[in-house]
Tab-separated table of C-alpha atoms in Angstrom:
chain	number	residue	atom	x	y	z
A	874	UNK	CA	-40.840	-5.649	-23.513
A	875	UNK	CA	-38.459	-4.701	-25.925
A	876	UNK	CA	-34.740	-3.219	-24.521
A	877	UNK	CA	-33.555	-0.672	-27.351
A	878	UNK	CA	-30.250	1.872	-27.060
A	879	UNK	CA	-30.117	5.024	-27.723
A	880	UNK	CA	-25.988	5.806	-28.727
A	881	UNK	CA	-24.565	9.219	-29.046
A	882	UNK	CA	-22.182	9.710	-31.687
A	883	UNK	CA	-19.971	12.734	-31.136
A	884	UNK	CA	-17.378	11.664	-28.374
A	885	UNK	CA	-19.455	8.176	-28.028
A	886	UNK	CA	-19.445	6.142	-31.157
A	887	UNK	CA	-16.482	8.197	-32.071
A	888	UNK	CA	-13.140	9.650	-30.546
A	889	UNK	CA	-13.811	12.828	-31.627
A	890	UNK	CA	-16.433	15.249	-32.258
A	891	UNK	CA	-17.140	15.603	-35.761
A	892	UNK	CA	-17.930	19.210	-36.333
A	893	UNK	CA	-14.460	20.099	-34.490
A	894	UNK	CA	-12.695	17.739	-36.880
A	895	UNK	CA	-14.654	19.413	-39.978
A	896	UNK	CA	-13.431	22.565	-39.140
A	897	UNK	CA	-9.891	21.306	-39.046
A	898	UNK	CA	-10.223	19.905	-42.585
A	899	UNK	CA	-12.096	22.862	-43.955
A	900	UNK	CA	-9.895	25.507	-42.235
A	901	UNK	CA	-6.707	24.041	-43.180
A	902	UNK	CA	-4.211	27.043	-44.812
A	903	UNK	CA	-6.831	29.525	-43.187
A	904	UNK	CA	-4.291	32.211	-41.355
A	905	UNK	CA	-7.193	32.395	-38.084
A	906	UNK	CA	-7.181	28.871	-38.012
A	907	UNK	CA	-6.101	28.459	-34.698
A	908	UNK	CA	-8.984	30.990	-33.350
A	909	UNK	CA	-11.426	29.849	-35.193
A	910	UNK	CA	-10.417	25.700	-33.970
A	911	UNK	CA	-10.793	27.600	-30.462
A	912	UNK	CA	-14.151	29.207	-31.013
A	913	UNK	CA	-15.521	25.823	-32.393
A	914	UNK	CA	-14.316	23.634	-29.569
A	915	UNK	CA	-15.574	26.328	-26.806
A	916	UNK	CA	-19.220	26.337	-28.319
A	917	UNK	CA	-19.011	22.463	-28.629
A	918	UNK	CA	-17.678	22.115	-24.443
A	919	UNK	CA	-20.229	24.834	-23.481
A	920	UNK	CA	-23.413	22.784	-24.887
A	921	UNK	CA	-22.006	19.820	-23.650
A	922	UNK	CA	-21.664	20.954	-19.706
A	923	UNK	CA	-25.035	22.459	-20.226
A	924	UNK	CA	-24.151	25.995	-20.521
A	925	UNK	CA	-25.247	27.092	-23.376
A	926	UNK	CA	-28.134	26.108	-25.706
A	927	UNK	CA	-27.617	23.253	-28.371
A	928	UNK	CA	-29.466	25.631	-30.861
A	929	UNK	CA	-26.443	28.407	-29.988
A	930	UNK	CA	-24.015	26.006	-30.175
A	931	UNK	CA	-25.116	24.256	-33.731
A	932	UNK	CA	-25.635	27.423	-35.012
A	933	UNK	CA	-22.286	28.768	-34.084
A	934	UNK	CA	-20.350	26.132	-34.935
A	935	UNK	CA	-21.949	25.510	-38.390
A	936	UNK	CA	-21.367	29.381	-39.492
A	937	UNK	CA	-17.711	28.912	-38.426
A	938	UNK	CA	-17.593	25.746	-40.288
A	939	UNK	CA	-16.939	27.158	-44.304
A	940	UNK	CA	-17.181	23.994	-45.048
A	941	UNK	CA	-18.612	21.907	-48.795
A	942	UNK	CA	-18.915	18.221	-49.459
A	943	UNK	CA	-15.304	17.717	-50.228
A	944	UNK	CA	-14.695	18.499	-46.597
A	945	UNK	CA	-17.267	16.072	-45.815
A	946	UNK	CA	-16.081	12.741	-47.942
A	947	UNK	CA	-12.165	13.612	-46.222
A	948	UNK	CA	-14.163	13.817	-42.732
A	949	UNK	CA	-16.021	10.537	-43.275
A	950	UNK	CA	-12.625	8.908	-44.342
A	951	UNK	CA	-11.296	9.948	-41.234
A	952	UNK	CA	-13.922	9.307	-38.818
A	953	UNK	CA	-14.311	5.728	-39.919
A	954	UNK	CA	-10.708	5.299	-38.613
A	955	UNK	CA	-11.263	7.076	-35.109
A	956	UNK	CA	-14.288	4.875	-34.469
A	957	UNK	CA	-14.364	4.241	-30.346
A	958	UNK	CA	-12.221	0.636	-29.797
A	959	UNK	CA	-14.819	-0.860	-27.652
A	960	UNK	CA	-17.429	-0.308	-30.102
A	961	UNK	CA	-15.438	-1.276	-33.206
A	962	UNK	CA	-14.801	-4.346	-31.179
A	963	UNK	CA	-18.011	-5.364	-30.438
A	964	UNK	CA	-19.869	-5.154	-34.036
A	965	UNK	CA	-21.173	-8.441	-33.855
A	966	UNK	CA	-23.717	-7.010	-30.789
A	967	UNK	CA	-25.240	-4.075	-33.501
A	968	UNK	CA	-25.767	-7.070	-36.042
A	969	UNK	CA	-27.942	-9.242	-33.356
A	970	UNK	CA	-29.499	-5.756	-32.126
A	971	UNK	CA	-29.832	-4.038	-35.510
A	972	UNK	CA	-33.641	-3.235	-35.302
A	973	UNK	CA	-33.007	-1.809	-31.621
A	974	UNK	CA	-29.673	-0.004	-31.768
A	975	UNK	CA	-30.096	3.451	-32.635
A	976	UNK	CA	-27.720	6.002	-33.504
A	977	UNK	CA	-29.187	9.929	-31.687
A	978	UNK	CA	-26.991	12.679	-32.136
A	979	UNK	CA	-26.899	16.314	-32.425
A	980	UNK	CA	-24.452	15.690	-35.437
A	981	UNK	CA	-25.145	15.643	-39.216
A	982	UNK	CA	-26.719	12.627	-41.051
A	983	UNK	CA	-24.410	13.097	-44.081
A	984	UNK	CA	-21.193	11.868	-42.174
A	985	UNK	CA	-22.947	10.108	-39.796
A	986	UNK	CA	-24.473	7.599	-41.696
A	987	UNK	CA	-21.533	6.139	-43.817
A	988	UNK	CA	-19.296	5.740	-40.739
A	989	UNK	CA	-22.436	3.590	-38.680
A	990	UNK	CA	-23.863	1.647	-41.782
A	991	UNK	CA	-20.909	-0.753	-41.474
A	992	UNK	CA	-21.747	-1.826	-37.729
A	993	UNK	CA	-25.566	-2.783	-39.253
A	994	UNK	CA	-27.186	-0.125	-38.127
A	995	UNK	CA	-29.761	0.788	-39.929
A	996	UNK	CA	-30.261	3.808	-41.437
A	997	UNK	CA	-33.757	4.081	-40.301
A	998	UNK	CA	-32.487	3.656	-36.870
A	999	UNK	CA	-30.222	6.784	-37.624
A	1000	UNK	CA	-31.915	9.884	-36.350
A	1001	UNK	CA	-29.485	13.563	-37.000
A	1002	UNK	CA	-29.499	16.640	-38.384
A	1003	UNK	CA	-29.111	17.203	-41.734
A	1004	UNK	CA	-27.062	20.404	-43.749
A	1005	UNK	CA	-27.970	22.637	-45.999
A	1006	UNK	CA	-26.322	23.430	-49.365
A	1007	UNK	CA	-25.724	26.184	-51.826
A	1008	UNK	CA	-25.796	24.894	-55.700
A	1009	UNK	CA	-21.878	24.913	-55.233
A	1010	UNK	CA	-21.994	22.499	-52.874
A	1011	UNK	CA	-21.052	24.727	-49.593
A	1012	UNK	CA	-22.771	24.262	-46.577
A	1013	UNK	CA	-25.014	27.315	-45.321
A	1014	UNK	CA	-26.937	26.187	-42.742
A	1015	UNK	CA	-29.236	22.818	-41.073
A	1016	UNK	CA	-32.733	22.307	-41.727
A	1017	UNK	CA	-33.733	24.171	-38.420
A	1018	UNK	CA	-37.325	22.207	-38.395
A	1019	UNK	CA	-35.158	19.196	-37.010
A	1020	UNK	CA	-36.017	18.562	-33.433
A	1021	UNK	CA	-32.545	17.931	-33.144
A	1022	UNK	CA	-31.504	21.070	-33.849
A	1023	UNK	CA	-32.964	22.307	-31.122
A	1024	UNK	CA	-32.641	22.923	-27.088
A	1025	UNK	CA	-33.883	19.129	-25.605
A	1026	UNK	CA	-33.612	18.020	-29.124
A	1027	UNK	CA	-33.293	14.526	-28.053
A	1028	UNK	CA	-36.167	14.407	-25.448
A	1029	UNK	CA	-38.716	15.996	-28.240
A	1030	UNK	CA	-37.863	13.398	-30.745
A	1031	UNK	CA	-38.238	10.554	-28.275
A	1032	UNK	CA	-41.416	12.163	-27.236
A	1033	UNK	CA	-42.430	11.791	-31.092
A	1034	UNK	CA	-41.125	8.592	-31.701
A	1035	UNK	CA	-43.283	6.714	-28.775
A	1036	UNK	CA	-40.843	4.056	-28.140
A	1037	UNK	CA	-42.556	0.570	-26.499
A	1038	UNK	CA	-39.723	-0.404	-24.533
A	1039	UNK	CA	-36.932	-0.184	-22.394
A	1040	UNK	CA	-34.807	2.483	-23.401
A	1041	UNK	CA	-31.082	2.964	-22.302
A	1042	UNK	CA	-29.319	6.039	-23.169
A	1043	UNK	CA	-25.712	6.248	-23.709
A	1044	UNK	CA	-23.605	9.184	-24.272
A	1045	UNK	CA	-20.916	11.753	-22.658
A	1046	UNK	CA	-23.164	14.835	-23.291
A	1047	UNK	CA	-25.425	17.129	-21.315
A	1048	UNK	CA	-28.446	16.502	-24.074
A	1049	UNK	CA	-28.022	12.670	-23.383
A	1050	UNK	CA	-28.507	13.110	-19.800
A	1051	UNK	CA	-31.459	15.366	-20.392
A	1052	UNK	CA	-33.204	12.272	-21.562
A	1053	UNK	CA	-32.953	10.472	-18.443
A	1054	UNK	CA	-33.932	13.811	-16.342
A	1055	UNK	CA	-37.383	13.339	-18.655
A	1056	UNK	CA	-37.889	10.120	-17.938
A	1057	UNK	CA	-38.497	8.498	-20.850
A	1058	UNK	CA	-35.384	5.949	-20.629
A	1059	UNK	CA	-35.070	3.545	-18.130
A	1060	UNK	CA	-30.856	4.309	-17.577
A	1061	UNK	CA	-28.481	6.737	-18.381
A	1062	UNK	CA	-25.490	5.265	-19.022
A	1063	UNK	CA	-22.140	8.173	-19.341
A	1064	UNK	CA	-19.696	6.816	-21.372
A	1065	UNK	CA	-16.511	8.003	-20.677
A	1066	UNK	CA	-13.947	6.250	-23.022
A	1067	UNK	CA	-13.137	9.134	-24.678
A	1068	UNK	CA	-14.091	12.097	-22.344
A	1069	UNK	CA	-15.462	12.563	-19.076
A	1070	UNK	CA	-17.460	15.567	-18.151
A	1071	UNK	CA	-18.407	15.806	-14.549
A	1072	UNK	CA	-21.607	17.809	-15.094
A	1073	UNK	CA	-22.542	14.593	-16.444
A	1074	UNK	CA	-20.659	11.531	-14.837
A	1075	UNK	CA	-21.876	12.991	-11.676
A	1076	UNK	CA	-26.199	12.592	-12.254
A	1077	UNK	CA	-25.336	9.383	-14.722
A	1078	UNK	CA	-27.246	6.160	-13.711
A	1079	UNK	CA	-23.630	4.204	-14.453
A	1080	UNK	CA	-20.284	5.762	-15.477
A	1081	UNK	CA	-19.049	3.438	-18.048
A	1082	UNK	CA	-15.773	3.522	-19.064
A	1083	UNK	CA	-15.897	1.576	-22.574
A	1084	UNK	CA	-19.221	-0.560	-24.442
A	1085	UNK	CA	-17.609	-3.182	-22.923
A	1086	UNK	CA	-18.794	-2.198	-19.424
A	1087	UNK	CA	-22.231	-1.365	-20.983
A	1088	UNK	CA	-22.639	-4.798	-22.167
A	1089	UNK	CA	-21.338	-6.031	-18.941
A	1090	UNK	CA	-23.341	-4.700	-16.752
A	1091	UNK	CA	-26.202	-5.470	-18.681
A	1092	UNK	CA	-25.315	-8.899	-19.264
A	1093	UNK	CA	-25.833	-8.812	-23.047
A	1094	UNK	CA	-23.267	-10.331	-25.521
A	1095	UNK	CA	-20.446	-8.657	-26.047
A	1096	UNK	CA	-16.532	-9.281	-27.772
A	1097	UNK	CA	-14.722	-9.804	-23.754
A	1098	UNK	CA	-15.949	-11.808	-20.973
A	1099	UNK	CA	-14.887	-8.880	-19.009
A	1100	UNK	CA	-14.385	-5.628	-19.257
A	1101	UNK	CA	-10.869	-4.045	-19.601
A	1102	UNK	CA	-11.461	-1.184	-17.623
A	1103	UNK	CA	-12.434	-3.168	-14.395
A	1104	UNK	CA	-8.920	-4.842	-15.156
A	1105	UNK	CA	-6.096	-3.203	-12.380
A	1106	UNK	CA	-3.161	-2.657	-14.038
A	1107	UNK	CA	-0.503	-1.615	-11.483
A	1108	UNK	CA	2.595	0.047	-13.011
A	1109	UNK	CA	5.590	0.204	-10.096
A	1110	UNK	CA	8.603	2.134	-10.561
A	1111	UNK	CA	9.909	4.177	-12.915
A	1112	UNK	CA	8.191	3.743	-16.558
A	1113	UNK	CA	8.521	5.402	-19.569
A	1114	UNK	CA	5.527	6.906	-20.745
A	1115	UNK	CA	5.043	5.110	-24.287
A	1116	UNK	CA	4.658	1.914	-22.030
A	1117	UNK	CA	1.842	3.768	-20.112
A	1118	UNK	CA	0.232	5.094	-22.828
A	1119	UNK	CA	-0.157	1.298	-24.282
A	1120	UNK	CA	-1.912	-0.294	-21.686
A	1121	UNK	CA	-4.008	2.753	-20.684
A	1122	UNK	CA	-4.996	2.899	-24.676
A	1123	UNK	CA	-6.077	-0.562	-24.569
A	1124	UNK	CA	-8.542	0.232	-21.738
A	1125	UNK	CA	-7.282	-1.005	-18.822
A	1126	UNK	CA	-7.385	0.529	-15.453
A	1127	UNK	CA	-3.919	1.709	-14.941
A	1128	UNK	CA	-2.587	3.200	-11.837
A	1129	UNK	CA	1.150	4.322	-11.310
A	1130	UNK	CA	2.937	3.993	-8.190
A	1131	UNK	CA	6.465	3.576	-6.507
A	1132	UNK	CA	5.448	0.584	-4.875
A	1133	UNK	CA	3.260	-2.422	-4.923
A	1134	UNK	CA	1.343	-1.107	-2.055
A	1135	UNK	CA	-0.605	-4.017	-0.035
A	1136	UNK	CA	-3.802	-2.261	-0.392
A	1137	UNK	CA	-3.825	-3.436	-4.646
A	1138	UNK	CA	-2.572	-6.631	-4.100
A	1139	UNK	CA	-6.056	-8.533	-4.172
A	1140	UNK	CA	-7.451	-6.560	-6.972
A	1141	UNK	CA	-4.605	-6.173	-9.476
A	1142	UNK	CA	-4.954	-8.339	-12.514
A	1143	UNK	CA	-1.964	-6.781	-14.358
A	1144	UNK	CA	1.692	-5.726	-12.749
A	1145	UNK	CA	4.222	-3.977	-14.950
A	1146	UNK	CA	7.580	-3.304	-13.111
A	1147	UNK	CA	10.518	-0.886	-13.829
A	1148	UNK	CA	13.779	-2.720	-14.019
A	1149	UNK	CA	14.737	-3.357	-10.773
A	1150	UNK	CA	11.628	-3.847	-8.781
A	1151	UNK	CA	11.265	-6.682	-6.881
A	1152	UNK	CA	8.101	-8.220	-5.207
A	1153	UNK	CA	7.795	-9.809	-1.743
A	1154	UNK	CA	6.686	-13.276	-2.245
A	1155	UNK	CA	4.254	-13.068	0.801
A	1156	UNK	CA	2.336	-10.474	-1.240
A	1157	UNK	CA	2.627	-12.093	-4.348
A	1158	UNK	CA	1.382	-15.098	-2.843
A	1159	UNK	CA	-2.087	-12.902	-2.360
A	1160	UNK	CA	-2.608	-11.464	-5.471
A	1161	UNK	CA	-5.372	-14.248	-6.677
A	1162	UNK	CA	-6.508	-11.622	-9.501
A	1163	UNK	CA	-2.799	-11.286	-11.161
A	1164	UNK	CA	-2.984	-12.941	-14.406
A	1165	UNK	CA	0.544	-11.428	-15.777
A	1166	UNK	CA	3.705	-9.225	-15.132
A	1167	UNK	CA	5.659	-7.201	-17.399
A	1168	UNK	CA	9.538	-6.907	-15.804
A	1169	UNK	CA	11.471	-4.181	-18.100
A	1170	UNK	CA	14.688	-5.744	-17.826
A	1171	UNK	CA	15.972	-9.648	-16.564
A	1172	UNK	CA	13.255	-10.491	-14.000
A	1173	UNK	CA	15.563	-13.316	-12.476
A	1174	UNK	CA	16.108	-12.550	-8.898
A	1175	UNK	CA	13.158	-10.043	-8.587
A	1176	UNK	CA	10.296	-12.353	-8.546
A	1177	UNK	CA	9.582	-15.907	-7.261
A	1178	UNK	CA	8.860	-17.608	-10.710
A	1179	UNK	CA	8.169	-20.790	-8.757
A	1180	UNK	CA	5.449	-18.619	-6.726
A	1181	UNK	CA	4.062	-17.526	-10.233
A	1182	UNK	CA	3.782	-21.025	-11.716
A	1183	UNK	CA	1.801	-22.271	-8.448
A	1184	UNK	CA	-0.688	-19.223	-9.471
A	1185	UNK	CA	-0.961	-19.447	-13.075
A	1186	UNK	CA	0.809	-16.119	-13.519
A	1187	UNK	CA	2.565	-15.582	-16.776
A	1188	UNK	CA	5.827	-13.607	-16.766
A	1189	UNK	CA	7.342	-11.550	-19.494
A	1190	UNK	CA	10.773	-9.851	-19.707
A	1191	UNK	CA	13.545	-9.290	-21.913
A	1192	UNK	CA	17.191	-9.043	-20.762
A	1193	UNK	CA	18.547	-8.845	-23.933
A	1194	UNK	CA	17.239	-5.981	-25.639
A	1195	UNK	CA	16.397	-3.148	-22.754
A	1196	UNK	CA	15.740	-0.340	-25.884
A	1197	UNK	CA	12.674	-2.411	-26.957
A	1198	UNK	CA	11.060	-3.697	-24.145
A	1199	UNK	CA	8.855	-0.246	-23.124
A	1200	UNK	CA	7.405	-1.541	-26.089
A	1201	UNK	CA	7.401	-5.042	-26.181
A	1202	UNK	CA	6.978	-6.321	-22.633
A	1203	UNK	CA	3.204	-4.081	-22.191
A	1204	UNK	CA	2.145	-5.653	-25.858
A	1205	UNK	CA	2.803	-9.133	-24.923
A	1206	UNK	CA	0.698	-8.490	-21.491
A	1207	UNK	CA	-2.254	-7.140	-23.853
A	1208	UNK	CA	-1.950	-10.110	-26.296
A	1209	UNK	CA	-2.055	-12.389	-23.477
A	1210	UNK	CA	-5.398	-10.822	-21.611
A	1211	UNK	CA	-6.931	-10.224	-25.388
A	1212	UNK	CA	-5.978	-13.330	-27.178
A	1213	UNK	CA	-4.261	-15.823	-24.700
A	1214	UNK	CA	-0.725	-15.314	-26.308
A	1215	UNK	CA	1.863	-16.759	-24.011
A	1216	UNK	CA	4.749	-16.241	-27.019
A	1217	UNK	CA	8.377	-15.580	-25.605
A	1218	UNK	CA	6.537	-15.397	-21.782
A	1219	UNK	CA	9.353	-16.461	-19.587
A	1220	UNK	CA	7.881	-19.333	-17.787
A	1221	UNK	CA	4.678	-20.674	-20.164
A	1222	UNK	CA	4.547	-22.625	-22.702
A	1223	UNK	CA	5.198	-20.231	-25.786
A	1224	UNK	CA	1.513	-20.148	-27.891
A	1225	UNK	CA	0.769	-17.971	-30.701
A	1226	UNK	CA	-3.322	-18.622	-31.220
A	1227	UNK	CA	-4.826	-17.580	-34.163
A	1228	UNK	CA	-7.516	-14.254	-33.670
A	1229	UNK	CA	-10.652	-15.204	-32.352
A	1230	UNK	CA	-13.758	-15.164	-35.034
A	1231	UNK	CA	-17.473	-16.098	-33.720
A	1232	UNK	CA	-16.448	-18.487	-31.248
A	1233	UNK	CA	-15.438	-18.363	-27.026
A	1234	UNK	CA	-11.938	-19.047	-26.022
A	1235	UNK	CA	-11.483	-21.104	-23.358
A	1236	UNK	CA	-8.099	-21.000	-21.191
A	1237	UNK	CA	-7.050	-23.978	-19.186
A	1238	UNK	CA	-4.103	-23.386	-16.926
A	1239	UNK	CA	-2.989	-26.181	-14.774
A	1240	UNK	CA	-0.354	-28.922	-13.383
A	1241	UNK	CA	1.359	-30.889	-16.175
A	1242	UNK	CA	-0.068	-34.282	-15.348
A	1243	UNK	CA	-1.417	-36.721	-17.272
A	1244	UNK	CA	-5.366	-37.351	-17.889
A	1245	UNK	CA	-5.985	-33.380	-17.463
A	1246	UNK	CA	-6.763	-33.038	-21.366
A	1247	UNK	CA	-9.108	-36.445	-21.177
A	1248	UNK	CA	-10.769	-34.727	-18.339
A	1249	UNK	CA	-11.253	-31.542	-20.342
A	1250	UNK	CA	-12.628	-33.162	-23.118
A	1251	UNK	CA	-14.861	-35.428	-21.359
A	1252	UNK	CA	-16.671	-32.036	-19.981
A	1253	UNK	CA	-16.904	-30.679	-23.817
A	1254	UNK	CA	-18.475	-34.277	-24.632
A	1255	UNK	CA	-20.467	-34.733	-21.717
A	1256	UNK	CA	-22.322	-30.894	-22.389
A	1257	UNK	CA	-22.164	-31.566	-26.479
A	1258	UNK	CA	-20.076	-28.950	-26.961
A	1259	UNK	CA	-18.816	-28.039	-30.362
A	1260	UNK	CA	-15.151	-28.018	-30.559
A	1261	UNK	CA	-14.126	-25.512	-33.384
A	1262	UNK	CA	-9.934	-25.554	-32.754
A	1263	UNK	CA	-7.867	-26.798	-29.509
A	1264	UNK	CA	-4.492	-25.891	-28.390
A	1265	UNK	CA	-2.125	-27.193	-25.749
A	1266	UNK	CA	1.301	-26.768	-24.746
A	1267	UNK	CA	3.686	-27.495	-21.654
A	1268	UNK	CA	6.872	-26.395	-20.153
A	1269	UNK	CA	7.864	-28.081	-17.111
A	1270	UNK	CA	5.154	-28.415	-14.704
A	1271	UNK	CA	2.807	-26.429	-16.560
A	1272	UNK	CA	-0.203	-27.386	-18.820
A	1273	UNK	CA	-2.045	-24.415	-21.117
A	1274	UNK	CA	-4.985	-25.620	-22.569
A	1275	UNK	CA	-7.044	-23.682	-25.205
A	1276	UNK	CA	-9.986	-24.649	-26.509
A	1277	UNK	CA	-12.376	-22.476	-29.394
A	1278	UNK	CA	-15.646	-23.791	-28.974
A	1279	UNK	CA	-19.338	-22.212	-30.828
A	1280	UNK	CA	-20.802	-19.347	-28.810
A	1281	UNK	CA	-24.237	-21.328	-27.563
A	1282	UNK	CA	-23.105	-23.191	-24.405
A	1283	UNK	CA	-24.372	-23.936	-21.046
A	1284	UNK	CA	-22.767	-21.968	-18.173
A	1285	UNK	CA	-22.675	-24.848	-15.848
A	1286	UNK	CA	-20.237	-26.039	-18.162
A	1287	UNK	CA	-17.026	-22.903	-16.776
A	1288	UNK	CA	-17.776	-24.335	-13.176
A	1289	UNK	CA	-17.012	-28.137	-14.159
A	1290	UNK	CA	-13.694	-27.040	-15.963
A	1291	UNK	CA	-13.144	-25.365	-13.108
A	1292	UNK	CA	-13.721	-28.042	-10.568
A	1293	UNK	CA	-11.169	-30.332	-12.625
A	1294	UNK	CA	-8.363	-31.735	-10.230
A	1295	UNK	CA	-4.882	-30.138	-11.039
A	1296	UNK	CA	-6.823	-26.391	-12.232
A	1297	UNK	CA	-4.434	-23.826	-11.379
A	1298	UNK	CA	-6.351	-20.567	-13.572
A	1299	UNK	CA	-9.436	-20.922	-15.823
A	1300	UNK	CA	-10.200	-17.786	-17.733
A	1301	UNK	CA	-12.877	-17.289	-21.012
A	1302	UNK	CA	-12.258	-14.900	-23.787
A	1303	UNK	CA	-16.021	-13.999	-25.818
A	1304	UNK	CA	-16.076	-13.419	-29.436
C-alpha cells in the first residue's frame, strides 16, 4: 500500500500565511492599514483554532484583500524566499515522492503553485482554491464551488479523491486536524516550526517541530540523520539575544539557564556559555551527548580541554575579539553539527569541508594513532562502498576523519566504524 502526504501550505510549507502577507502588499500606503492587517490576521487565527468557519474566514479575508495580480507576482516573489527551512532543506525527498506528495490548502492556486513547482511537486498533486477576477485584473471573489472553500473543505475533497493508501496529514491548522478526526488518514502530524496552536498540538497524533522530525519518525529519507529539534542546546549564563536567536532559528532545542543544571547533562548535545562560566569536570565527564561548546570569551581555565578531547567534544571561543563572538562562536557550533566544520575550533583539527550534495557524510573522531585510516578504509572496501571525497586532519592526539560516500549503503556498515579500536565519536550527516 501506497504512503502519500498530505502538506498544508499556509504556516506549513511556508513561514507565513499568504493571504496575511497579500494584504500587506496590497494595503501598503492605505491610511487603515493597520486595522485592516488586524481584521485579516483575527479571521485567519479564528479559523485556525476552530472558531469560526473556513467559509467566514475566506470570505472575510478575501473582501478585505483589494488586491490584483500585481499584488500576486510581488507575493509569489516573496513567499518563495520565506519557504519553511526544513522543507527547503529536504527537496530531494519531494523529487523521490513526487507522485505522492501533495500540496492541500485552504490558500489560492495562483501563488501557490509557482512557489511548490520548484520542490517537484506536481501540479496535479496541487489541490487550492482558486480567485476570481474582474477584466482589470482585481480580485473579487473565489470560485465558491471549490470544496475547499468550504467548512471541512479538506475532508470533502479527500472523500472525492478516494485515495488507496496510507495517508499522513501534516499541518498547524484546525482543518488539517479535521482530517484525522474523519478518519480517512492514518496520522496527523502538527507541525509546529513556525506556529503552534494548542487547539491543535494537543489532539495531534505527533507534534513535530520541523520536516525533519516528520521524516524521522517515519524513517523515510531525509537531508539530517537527525533532527535538529531533538538536539539540546543548553545556553548558561548571561547571553545576548542575537546569539539565541541563531541557534533557536536553526532549529535546535534551546533552553536558557543560569546553570548547567545536572538534570541536562546526559541529554545536551550543544552547550553555549557566557564568558565566565565554568563547568565541573565531573559533570562534563557525563555529558556523552555533547558534541560542542560555544565559550563567549577565552575558555582557558573554564573547561577541562583535556576532558573534551577524551570525549570528542569540539570547543570554540574567541579571546580576541569579544564584540564578534555573539555572532561567531553560535555559527561555528551550527557549521559544525550541519556540515562537520571544525575551522578556528580551539582544540580540533581546523577543517573547512565543502557543502554536502547527494552523498552521506561520515565523521570519524578518534585517537591520533597510526593504522586508524587503514582500518577505516578497509570497512568502506570490505562493504563496496563508493568513496566520493575523504578528509582527515590531526592536532595532537586527535584524528578527524571525513569521508563522502553515495547514499545506498548497508547500515551494518555505522556499527563496524564504530567498533574500530581508538573511536572516540562517530556521527553521520544525510544528504
Amino acid at each position: 500500500m501506497k504512503n502519500y502526504y498530505i502538506i498544508d501550505f499556509d504556516s506549513t510549507f511556508t513561514q507565513v500565511e499568504a493571504l496575511d502577507e497579500l494584504a500587506r502588499i496590497s494595503l501598503e500606503g492605505h491610511p487603515d492599514r493597520e486595522v485592516i492587517y488586524q481584521q485579516i490576521e483575527d479571521f485567519t487565527n479564528l479559523a485556525m483554532e476552530g472558531k469560526i468557519s473556513f467559509r467566514e474566514s475566506l470570505a472575510g479575508r478575501v473582501k478585505l484583500l483589494n488586491a490584483n495580480k500585481s499584488h500576486l507576482d510581488k507575493l509569489v516573489s516573496h513567499l518563495k524566499k520565506k519557504v519553511s527551512r526544513s522543507f527547503d532543506r529536504n527537496k530531494d525527498f519531494f523529487k523521490k515522492n513526487e507522485d505522492t506528495a501533495w500540496i492541500v490548502s485552504g490558500g489560492f492556486k495562483e501563488f501557490i503553485t509557482p512557489v511548490v513547482t520548484p520542490y517537484h511537486i506536481k501540479k496535479e498533486n496541487i489541490y487550492a482554491n482558486t480567485f476570481k477576477f474582474d477584466d482589470e485584473g482585481n480580485i473579487i471573489g473565489y470560485d465558491e464551488s471549490n470544496p475547499l472553500s468550504d467548512e471541512g473543505g479538506k475532508v470533502k475533497l479527500l472523500k472525492e479523491l478516494q485515495i488507496d493508501g496510507r495517508i499522513f496529514g501534516i499541518g498547524d491548522g484546525y482543518s488539517d486536524f479535521q482530517l484525522k478526526e474523519s478518519g480517512l488518514i492514518e496520522k496527523f502530524f502538527a507541525f509546529t516550526e513556525n506556529i503552534s496552536r494548542k487547539s491543535v498540538t494537543e489532539k495531534a497524533d505527533h507534534i513535530t517541530p520541523s520536516f525533519d522530525e516528520f521524516l524521522y519518525v517515519n524513517d523515510l529519507p531525509r537531508a539530517i540523520s537527525y533532527p535538529k529539534n531533538r538536539i539540546l542546546c543548553l545556553i548558561i549564563g548571561e547571553v545576548p539575544e542575537i546569539a539565541v536567536h541563531i541557534l533557536k532559528r536553526d532549529g535546535f532545542s534551546v533552553r536558557i539557564k543560569d546553570s548547567f543544571e545536572e538534570k541536562y547533562t546526559k541529554d545536551v548535545g550543544l552547550l553555549l556559555l557566557a564568558d565566565g562560566i565554568s563547568i565541573d569536570d565531573e559533570q562534563l565527564s557525563k555529558a556523552d551527548k555533547l558534541k560542542t561548546i560555544g565559550f563567549l570569551g577565552d575558555v582557558k581555565g573554564h573547561i577541562n580541554k583535556q576532558i573534551c578531547l577524551e570525549k570528542g567534544i569540539v570547543i570554540f571561543d574567541d579571546k580576541k575579539n569579544k564584540k564578534r563572538n555573539s555572532e561567531f562562536i553560535p555559527r561555528r557550533m551550527a557549521d559544525f553539527i550541519n556540515n562537520g566544520d571544525t575551522s578556528m575550533s580551539r582544540n580540533f583539527p581546523n577543517l573547512i569541508l565543502p557543502r554536502l550534495t547527494q552523498a552521506h557524510r561520515l565523521l570519524h573522531i578518534h585517537k591520533n594513532v597510526p593504522g586508524i585510516m587503514a582500518q577505516i578504509n578497509n570497512v568502506y572496501a570490505e562493504n563496496d562502498i563508493n568513496i566520493i571525497s575523504q578528509f582527515l586532519m590531526t592536532k595532537g592526539e586527535i584524528g578527524y576523519a571525513v569521508t563522502d560516500i553515495h547514499t545506498a549503503y548497508d547500515k551494518n556498515i555505522l556499527k563496524q566504524l564504530k567498533q574500530i579500536e581508538n573511536t572516540i565519536k562517530f556521527r553521520i550527516l544525510y544528504k
